[in-house]
Amino acid sequence: MTPPAVPSPAAASVLDLAPVVPVVVIDDAADAVPLARALVAGGLTAIEVTLRTPAALDAIRAIAAEVPDAVVGAGTVLTPGAVADAVDAGARFLVSPGWTPGLLAAMRASGVPFLPGVSTTSEVVALLEQGVREMKFFPAEAAGGTAYLASLVSPLPRARFCPTGGITLASAPAYLALPNVACVGGSWMLPRHALTSHNWPHIETLARNAAALRP
């Protein structure tokens, strides 16, 4: 029997927090709190910290403890072990670039919202069959962009996406105008020069511009 088509726990609330989810790579955990405060002050409250650096889990832990208005999540979640580590650190949602049955089971069992990654129609259908309706579309630009997602609206109206990968301030509005796109993920509000110089006011300004994108 096909499982009921229900969203992962509270996933819709994460998708609806802001039109843009910052995708953050943190090299120094000491930067996590001021960076998160700048993003939240700019209106971006859902923050995806990618598990790509040794500092990532400490960064999640610090944001969860010291920035109460942030909803911090873990991105680039690739294994069941990473699921456990991220949730233990305080991640309130999980994002993966793709999924396997084992990873999906671990994310579902974690008790926190999750967005498994897809880039093909078959992957979307497989998740819908498992009762998962909220997904990450990755890599968005390389996988077909707005034209691809628009083509999924009629045949797969239950699927809801957060496209990530190659999206910019200029291209984000076209994604957000699609009925099956709830928000987009991006890193354009986190330029390297601002991070290395700790220019948090500049990041706050860029975050505010991103938060204003909702059509």
mmCIF file of C-alpha atoms in Angstrom:
data_model
loop_
_atom_site.group_PDB
_atom_site.id
_atom_site.type_symbol
_atom_site.label_atom_id
_atom_site.label_comp_id
_atom_site.label_asym_id
_atom_site.label_seq_id
_atom_site.Cartn_x
_atom_site.Cartn_y
_atom_site.Cartn_z
ATOM 1 C CA MET A 1 0.000 0.000 0.000
ATOM 2 C CA THR A 2 1.284 3.463 -0.878
ATOM 3 C CA PRO A 3 2.074 5.549 2.248
ATOM 4 C CA PRO A 4 -0.131 8.601 2.796
ATOM 5 C CA ALA A 5 1.132 11.757 1.132
ATOM 6 C CA VAL A 6 1.985 13.765 4.214
ATOM 7 C CA PRO A 7 4.878 16.229 4.489
ATOM 8 C CA SER A 8 7.911 15.522 6.612
ATOM 9 C CA PRO A 9 7.361 16.933 10.134
ATOM 10 C CA ALA A 10 6.821 20.694 9.985
ATOM 11 C CA ALA A 11 8.710 20.921 6.679
ATOM 12 C CA ALA A 12 6.213 23.408 5.297
ATOM 13 C CA SER A 13 6.906 25.779 8.174
ATOM 14 C CA VAL A 14 10.612 25.761 7.329
ATOM 15 C CA LEU A 15 9.923 26.319 3.642
ATOM 16 C CA ASP A 16 7.700 29.258 4.487
ATOM 17 C CA LEU A 17 9.985 31.087 6.920
ATOM 18 C CA ALA A 18 11.575 33.242 4.235
ATOM 19 C CA PRO A 19 11.798 33.342 0.434
ATOM 20 C CA VAL A 20 15.510 32.588 0.584
ATOM 21 C CA VAL A 21 17.423 30.073 2.701
ATOM 22 C CA PRO A 22 21.094 31.087 2.995
ATOM 23 C CA VAL A 23 23.411 28.178 2.233
ATOM 24 C CA VAL A 24 26.348 28.756 4.546
ATOM 25 C CA VAL A 25 29.847 27.279 4.502
ATOM 26 C CA ILE A 26 31.625 28.128 7.758
ATOM 27 C CA ASP A 27 35.368 27.633 8.116
ATOM 28 C CA ASP A 28 35.648 29.147 11.592
ATOM 29 C CA ALA A 29 32.965 28.358 14.174
ATOM 30 C CA ALA A 30 33.672 31.711 15.834
ATOM 31 C CA ASP A 31 32.015 33.391 12.832
ATOM 32 C CA ALA A 32 28.789 31.424 13.201
ATOM 33 C CA VAL A 33 26.946 33.565 15.735
ATOM 34 C CA PRO A 34 27.645 37.033 14.262
ATOM 35 C CA LEU A 35 26.897 35.702 10.791
ATOM 36 C CA ALA A 36 23.605 34.178 11.909
ATOM 37 C CA ARG A 37 22.649 37.387 13.713
ATOM 38 C CA ALA A 38 23.293 39.401 10.550
ATOM 39 C CA LEU A 39 21.154 37.064 8.445
ATOM 40 C CA VAL A 40 18.307 37.077 10.957
ATOM 41 C CA ALA A 41 18.450 40.865 11.266
ATOM 42 C CA GLY A 42 18.082 41.019 7.488
ATOM 43 C CA GLY A 43 14.990 38.812 7.604
ATOM 44 C CA LEU A 44 16.437 35.403 6.712
ATOM 45 C CA THR A 45 15.653 33.240 9.718
ATOM 46 C CA ALA A 46 16.113 29.753 8.220
ATOM 47 C CA ILE A 47 19.864 29.141 7.875
ATOM 48 C CA GLU A 48 21.370 26.038 6.279
ATOM 49 C CA VAL A 49 24.889 25.318 7.543
ATOM 50 C CA THR A 50 26.482 22.829 5.193
ATOM 51 C CA LEU A 51 28.421 19.908 6.628
ATOM 52 C CA ARG A 52 31.378 20.587 4.358
ATOM 53 C CA THR A 53 33.922 21.805 6.908
ATOM 54 C CA PRO A 54 35.219 20.566 10.263
ATOM 55 C CA ALA A 55 33.676 23.651 11.879
ATOM 56 C CA ALA A 56 30.127 22.953 10.694
ATOM 57 C CA LEU A 57 28.770 21.040 13.682
ATOM 58 C CA ASP A 58 30.271 23.493 16.161
ATOM 59 C CA ALA A 59 28.752 26.314 14.119
ATOM 60 C CA ILE A 60 25.302 24.704 14.273
ATOM 61 C CA ARG A 61 25.716 24.158 17.996
ATOM 62 C CA ALA A 62 26.660 27.806 18.570
ATOM 63 C CA ILE A 63 23.815 29.221 16.476
ATOM 64 C CA ALA A 64 21.278 26.945 18.146
ATOM 65 C CA ALA A 65 22.470 28.065 21.586
ATOM 66 C CA GLU A 66 23.032 31.775 21.011
ATOM 67 C CA VAL A 67 20.724 32.966 18.210
ATOM 68 C CA PRO A 68 17.211 32.058 19.364
ATOM 69 C CA ASP A 69 15.487 33.751 16.419
ATOM 70 C CA ALA A 70 17.387 31.599 13.922
ATOM 71 C CA VAL A 71 16.095 28.277 12.667
ATOM 72 C CA VAL A 72 19.393 26.565 11.984
ATOM 73 C CA GLY A 73 19.583 23.481 9.806
ATOM 74 C CA ALA A 74 22.245 21.188 8.419
ATOM 75 C CA GLY A 75 22.921 20.867 4.707
ATOM 76 C CA THR A 76 24.992 18.435 2.656
ATOM 77 C CA VAL A 77 23.680 15.634 4.879
ATOM 78 C CA LEU A 78 24.910 12.466 3.203
ATOM 79 C CA THR A 79 24.738 9.612 5.716
ATOM 80 C CA PRO A 80 22.620 8.370 8.619
ATOM 81 C CA GLY A 81 25.559 9.205 10.877
ATOM 82 C CA ALA A 82 25.524 12.803 9.672
ATOM 83 C CA VAL A 83 21.807 12.948 10.428
ATOM 84 C CA ALA A 84 22.448 11.922 14.019
ATOM 85 C CA ASP A 85 25.396 14.298 14.435
ATOM 86 C CA ALA A 86 23.469 17.263 13.028
ATOM 87 C CA VAL A 87 20.406 16.720 15.198
ATOM 88 C CA ASP A 88 22.608 16.225 18.254
ATOM 89 C CA ALA A 89 24.279 19.579 17.483
ATOM 90 C CA GLY A 90 20.918 21.319 17.414
ATOM 91 C CA ALA A 91 19.915 21.283 13.749
ATOM 92 C CA ARG A 92 16.195 21.961 13.390
ATOM 93 C CA PHE A 93 15.977 20.772 9.797
ATOM 94 C CA LEU A 94 18.040 18.641 7.426
ATOM 95 C CA VAL A 95 18.865 19.089 3.737
ATOM 96 C CA SER A 96 20.519 16.570 1.448
ATOM 97 C CA PRO A 97 21.725 17.009 -2.147
ATOM 98 C CA GLY A 98 20.245 13.610 -3.008
ATOM 99 C CA TRP A 99 18.781 10.638 -1.218
ATOM 100 C CA THR A 100 18.942 6.888 -0.783
ATOM 101 C CA PRO A 101 16.452 4.648 1.026
ATOM 102 C CA GLY A 102 18.800 4.448 4.024
ATOM 103 C CA LEU A 103 19.358 8.190 4.220
ATOM 104 C CA LEU A 104 15.651 8.884 3.780
ATOM 105 C CA ALA A 105 14.799 6.470 6.608
ATOM 106 C CA ALA A 106 17.317 8.151 8.907
ATOM 107 C CA MET A 107 16.027 11.629 8.125
ATOM 108 C CA ARG A 108 12.439 10.520 8.654
ATOM 109 C CA ALA A 109 13.345 8.888 11.978
ATOM 110 C CA SER A 110 15.207 12.010 13.169
ATOM 111 C CA GLY A 111 11.996 13.766 14.094
ATOM 112 C CA VAL A 112 13.048 17.061 12.474
ATOM 113 C CA PRO A 113 11.951 18.462 9.089
ATOM 114 C CA PHE A 114 13.963 17.269 6.114
ATOM 115 C CA LEU A 115 14.358 18.170 2.460
ATOM 116 C CA PRO A 116 15.789 15.316 0.381
ATOM 117 C CA GLY A 117 17.409 16.406 -2.850
ATOM 118 C CA VAL A 118 16.086 15.538 -6.309
ATOM 119 C CA SER A 119 17.060 16.421 -9.860
ATOM 120 C CA THR A 120 14.865 14.081 -11.948
ATOM 121 C CA THR A 121 11.168 13.360 -12.321
ATOM 122 C CA SER A 122 11.684 9.753 -11.263
ATOM 123 C CA GLU A 123 13.252 10.864 -7.972
ATOM 124 C CA VAL A 124 10.312 13.163 -7.315
ATOM 125 C CA VAL A 125 7.820 10.378 -8.013
ATOM 126 C CA ALA A 126 9.745 8.000 -5.752
ATOM 127 C CA LEU A 127 9.586 10.477 -2.868
ATOM 128 C CA LEU A 128 5.888 11.149 -3.408
ATOM 129 C CA GLU A 129 5.385 7.391 -3.235
ATOM 130 C CA GLN A 130 7.069 7.507 0.178
ATOM 131 C CA GLY A 131 4.759 10.275 1.359
ATOM 132 C CA VAL A 132 7.362 13.044 1.089
ATOM 133 C CA ARG A 133 6.153 16.199 -0.662
ATOM 134 C CA GLU A 134 8.793 18.816 0.260
ATOM 135 C CA MET A 135 12.107 18.487 -1.588
ATOM 136 C CA LYS A 136 15.291 20.274 -2.521
ATOM 137 C CA PHE A 137 15.792 20.645 -6.288
ATOM 138 C CA PHE A 138 19.539 20.451 -6.850
ATOM 139 C CA PRO A 139 21.601 21.518 -8.722
ATOM 140 C CA ALA A 140 18.841 23.819 -9.859
ATOM 141 C CA GLU A 141 20.431 25.688 -12.752
ATOM 142 C CA ALA A 142 22.379 22.711 -14.075
ATOM 143 C CA ALA A 143 19.360 20.400 -13.778
ATOM 144 C CA GLY A 144 17.055 22.515 -15.903
ATOM 145 C CA GLY A 145 16.174 25.561 -13.825
ATOM 146 C CA THR A 146 12.791 27.230 -13.945
ATOM 147 C CA ALA A 147 11.777 25.557 -17.203
ATOM 148 C CA TYR A 148 12.210 22.108 -15.681
ATOM 149 C CA LEU A 149 10.337 22.954 -12.496
ATOM 150 C CA ALA A 150 7.514 24.605 -14.440
ATOM 151 C CA SER A 151 7.086 21.409 -16.432
ATOM 152 C CA LEU A 152 6.469 19.471 -13.198
ATOM 153 C CA VAL A 153 3.562 21.599 -11.999
ATOM 154 C CA SER A 154 0.792 19.855 -13.945
ATOM 155 C CA PRO A 155 1.866 16.200 -13.670
ATOM 156 C CA LEU A 156 3.199 16.427 -10.079
ATOM 157 C CA PRO A 157 1.152 19.133 -8.345
ATOM 158 C CA ARG A 158 1.745 17.741 -4.857
ATOM 159 C CA ALA A 159 5.516 18.281 -4.970
ATOM 160 C CA ARG A 160 6.909 21.451 -3.392
ATOM 161 C CA PHE A 161 10.497 22.541 -3.921
ATOM 162 C CA CYS A 162 13.371 24.593 -2.572
ATOM 163 C CA PRO A 163 15.657 24.944 -5.620
ATOM 164 C CA THR A 164 19.338 25.419 -4.809
ATOM 165 C CA GLY A 165 22.442 25.600 -6.938
ATOM 166 C CA GLY A 166 23.543 28.483 -9.127
ATOM 167 C CA ILE A 167 20.658 30.765 -8.130
ATOM 168 C CA THR A 168 21.400 34.478 -7.891
ATOM 169 C CA LEU A 169 19.622 37.642 -6.801
ATOM 170 C CA ALA A 170 18.698 38.194 -10.457
ATOM 171 C CA SER A 171 17.366 34.695 -11.137
ATOM 172 C CA ALA A 172 15.633 34.028 -7.804
ATOM 173 C CA PRO A 173 12.384 35.919 -8.622
ATOM 174 C CA ALA A 174 11.669 33.666 -11.613
ATOM 175 C CA TYR A 175 11.911 30.614 -9.359
ATOM 176 C CA LEU A 176 9.798 32.166 -6.620
ATOM 177 C CA ALA A 177 7.056 32.976 -9.131
ATOM 178 C CA LEU A 178 6.490 29.256 -9.804
ATOM 179 C CA PRO A 179 3.551 27.695 -7.941
ATOM 180 C CA ASN A 180 5.585 24.660 -6.868
ATOM 181 C CA VAL A 181 8.492 26.682 -5.435
ATOM 182 C CA ALA A 182 8.202 27.700 -1.788
ATOM 183 C CA CYS A 183 11.643 29.253 -1.391
ATOM 184 C CA VAL A 184 15.114 29.109 -2.903
ATOM 185 C CA GLY A 185 18.507 28.344 -1.439
ATOM 186 C CA GLY A 186 21.480 30.493 -2.255
ATOM 187 C CA SER A 187 24.755 31.971 -1.101
ATOM 188 C CA TRP A 188 24.906 35.245 -3.017
ATOM 189 C CA MET A 189 24.237 37.173 0.216
ATOM 190 C CA LEU A 190 27.413 35.654 1.649
ATOM 191 C CA PRO A 191 30.247 36.989 -0.540
ATOM 192 C CA ARG A 192 33.655 35.699 0.423
ATOM 193 C CA HIS A 193 35.129 39.162 0.916
ATOM 194 C CA ALA A 194 32.424 40.040 3.443
ATOM 195 C CA LEU A 195 32.941 36.803 5.348
ATOM 196 C CA THR A 196 36.713 37.086 5.540
ATOM 197 C CA SER A 197 36.540 40.743 6.597
ATOM 198 C CA HIS A 198 33.693 40.076 9.055
ATOM 199 C CA ASN A 199 31.588 42.731 7.358
ATOM 200 C CA TRP A 200 28.366 41.684 9.066
ATOM 201 C CA PRO A 201 26.475 44.928 8.253
ATOM 202 C CA HIS A 202 27.034 44.280 4.543
ATOM 203 C CA ILE A 203 25.741 40.722 4.881
ATOM 204 C CA GLU A 204 22.707 42.040 6.763
ATOM 205 C CA THR A 205 21.980 44.433 3.887
ATOM 206 C CA LEU A 206 22.284 41.650 1.312
ATOM 207 C CA ALA A 207 20.049 39.439 3.450
ATOM 208 C CA ARG A 208 17.426 42.181 3.617
ATOM 209 C CA ASN A 209 17.467 42.464 -0.173
ATOM 210 C CA ALA A 210 16.993 38.715 -0.457
ATOM 211 C CA ALA A 211 14.171 38.668 2.088
ATOM 212 C CA ALA A 212 12.308 41.257 -0.003
ATOM 213 C CA LEU A 213 12.190 38.994 -3.062
ATOM 214 C CA ARG A 214 8.848 37.301 -2.390
ATOM 215 C CA PRO A 215 6.673 38.151 -5.445
#
